[in-house]
Tab-separated table of C-alpha atoms in Angstrom:
chain	number	residue	atom	x	y	z
A	1	UNK	CA	32.066	37.565	-64.253
A	2	UNK	CA	28.418	37.395	-65.329
A	3	UNK	CA	26.765	36.308	-62.074
A	4	UNK	CA	23.385	35.482	-63.593
A	5	UNK	CA	24.917	33.309	-66.282
A	6	UNK	CA	27.185	31.594	-63.752
A	7	UNK	CA	24.212	30.773	-61.524
A	8	UNK	CA	22.162	29.504	-64.458
A	9	UNK	CA	25.012	27.166	-65.399
A	10	UNK	CA	25.355	26.012	-61.779
A	11	UNK	CA	21.633	25.225	-61.667
A	12	UNK	CA	21.988	23.089	-64.781
A	13	UNK	CA	24.918	21.288	-63.163
A	14	UNK	CA	22.906	20.528	-60.008
A	15	UNK	CA	20.098	19.023	-62.053
A	16	UNK	CA	22.535	17.017	-64.188
A	17	UNK	CA	24.903	15.768	-61.477
A	18	UNK	CA	22.428	15.390	-58.577
A	19	UNK	CA	25.043	16.089	-55.876
A	20	UNK	CA	24.806	14.075	-52.669
A	21	UNK	CA	24.498	16.574	-49.815
A	22	UNK	CA	25.257	15.161	-46.365
A	23	UNK	CA	23.406	17.252	-43.761
A	24	UNK	CA	23.999	17.124	-40.023
A	25	UNK	CA	21.194	19.472	-39.321
A	26	UNK	CA	18.391	20.821	-37.205
A	27	UNK	CA	15.742	18.159	-36.470
A	28	UNK	CA	13.048	20.858	-36.548
A	29	UNK	CA	13.806	21.613	-40.205
A	30	UNK	CA	15.466	18.420	-41.487
A	31	UNK	CA	12.457	17.330	-43.549
A	32	UNK	CA	12.175	20.648	-45.354
A	33	UNK	CA	15.945	20.776	-45.910
A	34	UNK	CA	15.798	17.319	-47.471
A	35	UNK	CA	12.810	18.315	-49.623
A	36	UNK	CA	14.370	21.504	-50.994
A	37	UNK	CA	17.556	19.569	-51.763
A	38	UNK	CA	15.472	17.130	-53.800
A	39	UNK	CA	13.436	19.939	-55.357
A	40	UNK	CA	16.546	21.697	-56.636
A	41	UNK	CA	17.949	18.457	-58.049
A	42	UNK	CA	20.300	17.239	-55.333
A	43	UNK	CA	20.201	14.118	-53.185
A	44	UNK	CA	20.013	14.509	-49.371
A	45	UNK	CA	21.349	12.220	-46.670
A	46	UNK	CA	20.716	13.234	-43.058
A	47	UNK	CA	22.659	10.692	-40.989
A	48	UNK	CA	24.434	12.016	-37.892
A	49	UNK	CA	25.682	9.069	-35.831
A	50	UNK	CA	29.416	9.371	-35.071
A	51	UNK	CA	29.860	5.742	-36.070
A	52	UNK	CA	29.047	6.411	-39.731
A	53	UNK	CA	29.415	10.114	-40.542
A	54	UNK	CA	32.990	9.815	-41.776
A	55	UNK	CA	32.096	6.979	-44.122
A	56	UNK	CA	28.951	8.708	-45.344
A	57	UNK	CA	30.536	12.084	-45.999
A	58	UNK	CA	33.229	10.373	-48.045
A	59	UNK	CA	30.574	9.728	-50.711
A	60	UNK	CA	29.153	13.266	-50.604
A	61	UNK	CA	29.598	16.305	-52.825
A	62	UNK	CA	28.988	18.769	-49.971
A	63	UNK	CA	28.500	18.750	-46.197
A	64	UNK	CA	26.123	20.901	-44.124
A	65	UNK	CA	26.758	21.499	-40.416
A	66	UNK	CA	23.726	23.142	-38.783
A	67	UNK	CA	23.713	23.670	-35.000
A	68	UNK	CA	20.009	24.438	-34.679
A	69	UNK	CA	19.239	21.563	-32.280
A	70	UNK	CA	22.465	20.754	-30.497
A	71	UNK	CA	23.694	18.009	-28.235
A	72	UNK	CA	27.184	16.889	-27.337
A	73	UNK	CA	27.180	13.810	-29.569
A	74	UNK	CA	26.047	15.838	-32.572
A	75	UNK	CA	28.917	18.284	-32.125
A	76	UNK	CA	31.358	15.363	-32.019
A	77	UNK	CA	29.781	13.981	-35.208
A	78	UNK	CA	30.114	17.375	-36.894
A	79	UNK	CA	33.802	17.563	-36.079
A	80	UNK	CA	34.407	14.039	-37.374
A	81	UNK	CA	32.445	14.655	-40.569
A	82	UNK	CA	33.967	18.091	-41.124
A	83	UNK	CA	37.538	16.877	-40.802
A	84	UNK	CA	36.900	13.954	-43.140
A	85	UNK	CA	35.278	16.314	-45.663
A	86	UNK	CA	38.296	18.618	-45.487
A	87	UNK	CA	40.617	15.668	-46.013
A	88	UNK	CA	38.736	14.758	-49.188
A	89	UNK	CA	38.281	18.300	-50.507
A	90	UNK	CA	34.508	18.294	-49.942
A	91	UNK	CA	33.050	21.782	-49.292
A	92	UNK	CA	31.645	22.345	-45.799
A	93	UNK	CA	28.755	24.786	-45.359
A	94	UNK	CA	28.216	25.943	-41.775
A	95	UNK	CA	24.924	27.320	-40.413
A	96	UNK	CA	25.605	28.736	-36.909
A	97	UNK	CA	21.948	28.773	-35.815
A	98	UNK	CA	21.532	30.736	-32.587
A	99	UNK	CA	25.256	31.325	-32.078
A	100	UNK	CA	25.544	33.778	-29.205
A	101	UNK	CA	22.237	32.763	-27.599
A	102	UNK	CA	23.746	30.220	-25.191
A	103	UNK	CA	27.188	29.130	-24.079
A	104	UNK	CA	26.737	25.695	-25.694
A	105	UNK	CA	25.961	27.189	-29.102
A	106	UNK	CA	28.759	29.719	-28.945
A	107	UNK	CA	31.291	27.109	-27.849
A	108	UNK	CA	30.191	24.677	-30.571
A	109	UNK	CA	30.391	27.379	-33.239
A	110	UNK	CA	33.837	28.470	-32.074
A	111	UNK	CA	35.058	24.866	-32.139
A	112	UNK	CA	33.732	24.294	-35.661
A	113	UNK	CA	35.330	27.419	-37.136
A	114	UNK	CA	38.584	26.642	-35.327
A	115	UNK	CA	38.887	22.974	-36.304
A	116	UNK	CA	37.209	22.698	-39.720
A	117	UNK	CA	38.138	24.523	-42.946
A	118	UNK	CA	34.844	25.984	-44.148
A	119	UNK	CA	33.708	26.828	-47.674
A	120	UNK	CA	30.667	28.941	-46.690
A	121	UNK	CA	29.135	30.282	-43.482
A	122	UNK	CA	25.457	31.216	-43.863
A	123	UNK	CA	23.683	32.926	-40.994
A	124	UNK	CA	21.637	35.919	-39.906
A	125	UNK	CA	23.234	39.184	-38.833
A	126	UNK	CA	23.362	38.354	-35.124
A	127	UNK	CA	24.942	34.963	-35.759
A	128	UNK	CA	27.600	36.320	-38.094
A	129	UNK	CA	28.430	39.233	-35.802
A	130	UNK	CA	28.794	36.759	-32.945
A	131	UNK	CA	31.304	34.720	-34.962
A	132	UNK	CA	33.114	37.953	-35.765
A	133	UNK	CA	33.368	38.795	-32.034
A	134	UNK	CA	30.678	41.489	-32.076
A	135	UNK	CA	27.964	40.759	-29.523
A	136	UNK	CA	24.832	42.719	-30.439
A	137	UNK	CA	22.255	40.295	-29.109
A	138	UNK	CA	20.051	37.480	-30.278
A	139	UNK	CA	16.637	36.238	-29.136
A	140	UNK	CA	16.455	32.463	-29.298
A	141	UNK	CA	17.564	31.800	-32.867
A	142	UNK	CA	16.231	35.113	-34.245
A	143	UNK	CA	18.466	38.029	-35.134
A	144	UNK	CA	18.135	41.287	-33.206
A	145	UNK	CA	21.321	42.877	-34.591
A	146	UNK	CA	21.193	45.888	-36.852
A	147	UNK	CA	22.389	45.819	-40.452
A	148	UNK	CA	25.104	48.414	-39.818
A	149	UNK	CA	28.559	47.553	-41.147
A	150	UNK	CA	27.288	44.223	-42.435
A	151	UNK	CA	29.530	44.299	-45.500
A	152	UNK	CA	32.659	45.058	-43.475
A	153	UNK	CA	31.818	42.386	-40.892
A	154	UNK	CA	31.225	39.777	-43.606
A	155	UNK	CA	34.389	40.622	-45.546
A	156	UNK	CA	36.580	40.702	-42.434
A	157	UNK	CA	35.270	37.333	-41.235
A	158	UNK	CA	35.633	35.875	-44.742
A	159	UNK	CA	39.237	37.075	-44.868
A	160	UNK	CA	40.066	35.724	-41.411
A	161	UNK	CA	38.574	32.285	-42.056
A	162	UNK	CA	39.351	32.021	-45.770
A	163	UNK	CA	35.756	31.286	-46.724
A	164	UNK	CA	32.599	32.839	-48.144
A	165	UNK	CA	30.258	34.554	-45.669
A	166	UNK	CA	26.550	34.881	-46.449
A	167	UNK	CA	24.355	37.052	-44.205
A	168	UNK	CA	20.650	36.641	-44.882
A	169	UNK	CA	18.168	39.342	-43.940
A	170	UNK	CA	16.077	42.092	-45.543
A	171	UNK	CA	18.992	42.529	-47.956
A	172	UNK	CA	21.327	39.555	-48.198
A	173	UNK	CA	25.095	40.076	-48.137
A	174	UNK	CA	27.430	37.584	-49.811
A	175	UNK	CA	31.124	38.268	-49.277
A	176	UNK	CA	34.600	36.937	-49.703
A	177	UNK	CA	37.790	38.760	-48.809
A	178	UNK	CA	37.850	41.069	-51.837
A	179	UNK	CA	34.273	41.094	-53.165
A	180	UNK	CA	30.751	41.589	-51.865
A	181	UNK	CA	27.291	41.348	-53.418
A	182	UNK	CA	23.818	42.346	-52.260
A	183	UNK	CA	20.736	40.262	-53.047
A	184	UNK	CA	17.399	42.050	-52.802
A	185	UNK	CA	15.079	39.121	-53.513
A	186	UNK	CA	12.637	37.666	-50.991
A	187	UNK	CA	9.354	38.328	-49.222
A	188	UNK	CA	8.498	38.962	-45.542
A	189	UNK	CA	6.506	35.695	-45.419
A	190	UNK	CA	9.806	33.805	-45.552
A	191	UNK	CA	10.497	34.959	-41.985
A	192	UNK	CA	7.179	33.459	-40.829
A	193	UNK	CA	7.952	29.901	-41.937
A	194	UNK	CA	10.252	27.839	-39.733
A	195	UNK	CA	13.500	26.861	-41.370
A	196	UNK	CA	13.792	29.041	-44.450
A	197	UNK	CA	17.299	29.986	-43.339
A	198	UNK	CA	18.203	26.321	-42.930
A	199	UNK	CA	16.699	25.637	-46.342
A	200	UNK	CA	18.844	28.403	-47.846
A	201	UNK	CA	21.890	26.657	-46.403
A	202	UNK	CA	20.801	23.339	-47.948
A	203	UNK	CA	20.345	25.003	-51.343
A	204	UNK	CA	23.749	26.657	-51.024
A	205	UNK	CA	25.307	23.252	-50.343
A	206	UNK	CA	23.709	21.824	-53.495
A	207	UNK	CA	25.332	24.531	-55.595
A	208	UNK	CA	28.670	24.263	-53.773
A	209	UNK	CA	28.613	20.539	-54.496
A	210	UNK	CA	28.965	21.181	-58.227
A	211	UNK	CA	31.284	24.191	-58.375
A	212	UNK	CA	32.582	27.448	-56.948
A	213	UNK	CA	31.546	28.256	-53.370
A	214	UNK	CA	31.100	31.996	-53.948
A	215	UNK	CA	28.742	31.371	-56.856
A	216	UNK	CA	27.138	28.640	-54.743
A	217	UNK	CA	26.369	31.022	-51.887
A	218	UNK	CA	24.896	33.650	-54.215
A	219	UNK	CA	22.877	31.007	-56.036
A	220	UNK	CA	21.525	29.308	-52.908
A	221	UNK	CA	20.471	32.476	-51.129
A	222	UNK	CA	18.995	34.113	-54.244
A	223	UNK	CA	17.092	30.960	-55.181
A	224	UNK	CA	15.333	30.978	-51.813
A	225	UNK	CA	14.461	34.656	-52.160
A	226	UNK	CA	13.126	34.249	-55.681
A	227	UNK	CA	11.116	31.168	-54.696
A	228	UNK	CA	9.607	33.171	-51.833
A	229	UNK	CA	8.469	35.876	-54.233
A	230	UNK	CA	6.954	33.361	-56.639
A	231	UNK	CA	5.227	31.446	-53.837
A	232	UNK	CA	3.688	34.594	-52.375
A	233	UNK	CA	2.400	35.777	-55.752
A	234	UNK	CA	0.592	32.470	-56.233
A	235	UNK	CA	-1.485	32.768	-53.036
A	236	UNK	CA	-5.182	33.531	-53.165
A	237	UNK	CA	-7.022	35.502	-50.498
A	238	UNK	CA	-7.881	32.434	-48.410
A	239	UNK	CA	-4.423	30.811	-48.524
A	240	UNK	CA	-1.820	31.344	-45.826
A	241	UNK	CA	1.473	30.090	-44.443
A	242	UNK	CA	0.804	26.377	-44.966
A	243	UNK	CA	0.123	26.833	-48.648
A	244	UNK	CA	3.031	29.275	-48.923
A	245	UNK	CA	5.417	26.606	-47.570
A	246	UNK	CA	4.226	24.070	-50.155
A	247	UNK	CA	4.367	26.615	-52.975
A	248	UNK	CA	7.897	27.553	-51.875
A	249	UNK	CA	9.073	24.003	-52.531
A	250	UNK	CA	7.123	23.993	-55.809
A	251	UNK	CA	8.896	27.168	-56.898
A	252	UNK	CA	12.298	25.650	-56.128
A	253	UNK	CA	11.477	22.484	-58.035
A	254	UNK	CA	10.365	24.556	-61.042
A	255	UNK	CA	13.364	26.906	-60.955
A	256	UNK	CA	15.134	27.325	-64.278
A	257	UNK	CA	17.966	29.498	-65.439
A	258	UNK	CA	15.565	31.754	-67.312
A	259	UNK	CA	13.318	32.142	-64.257
A	260	UNK	CA	16.333	32.975	-62.117
A	261	UNK	CA	17.568	35.586	-64.577
A	262	UNK	CA	14.108	37.142	-64.852
A	263	UNK	CA	13.693	37.583	-61.088
A	264	UNK	CA	17.201	37.981	-59.676
A	265	UNK	CA	18.105	41.283	-58.004
A	266	UNK	CA	21.838	40.904	-57.448
A	267	UNK	CA	24.283	43.797	-57.329
A	268	UNK	CA	28.021	44.002	-56.767
A	269	UNK	CA	28.885	46.613	-54.150
A	270	UNK	CA	31.557	49.123	-55.092
A	271	UNK	CA	34.242	50.098	-52.628
A	272	UNK	CA	33.079	47.689	-49.943
């Protein structure tokens, strides 16, 4: 499988089909998640009331469940939407923000992975290790876990849950039960802007809404990393994080297959 060609074709499909991505997400980052969905070529809808999520997700191409800003009603809405999506064969992308930091988050994450068939889980190392039953610590919603055994953790969790697992960090890990890739794109400034992880999940959902979830996870995570590199290169000496955030969205909106292929640093890991 030619990964770069597959991603280029998926990008063309997103722009052509404009998938509707239903996002029950973090209110801190909802605006940016909606904007990157639009920038890539998708169409966002952010409704989360339990009275309409089942109806709304029925029209969608993909569903995002992001537990960044939790409350009890939102969890109930996520379960309703997730089960309806599963019933209709709509891919569900789960972002377990801060899983392991509090009992509420851990319980919500456990309930979601138990009750909803997932297509992709995208999180940082601490979050994914928490879901895998390895408690190495987390500070707020920031990862403090080491990168050790990341490939094995991702593949084991992917096998157990029957989904794709994407771990974002200095080197991103994208795994399913029998295959794992590393992505080396990105820039440290991405960690200084609130919500770039959530935005990666939104991008992943756009790609999953038009095709294969493994390709979708690689494409979504790599697109964010590449956009971060392009945005940083465009900064002048007097421009900082605010301009970087705007340029990040610009870079996503201007992403083409040829740009992706020119920048992508994606490698299949042997013997993982």
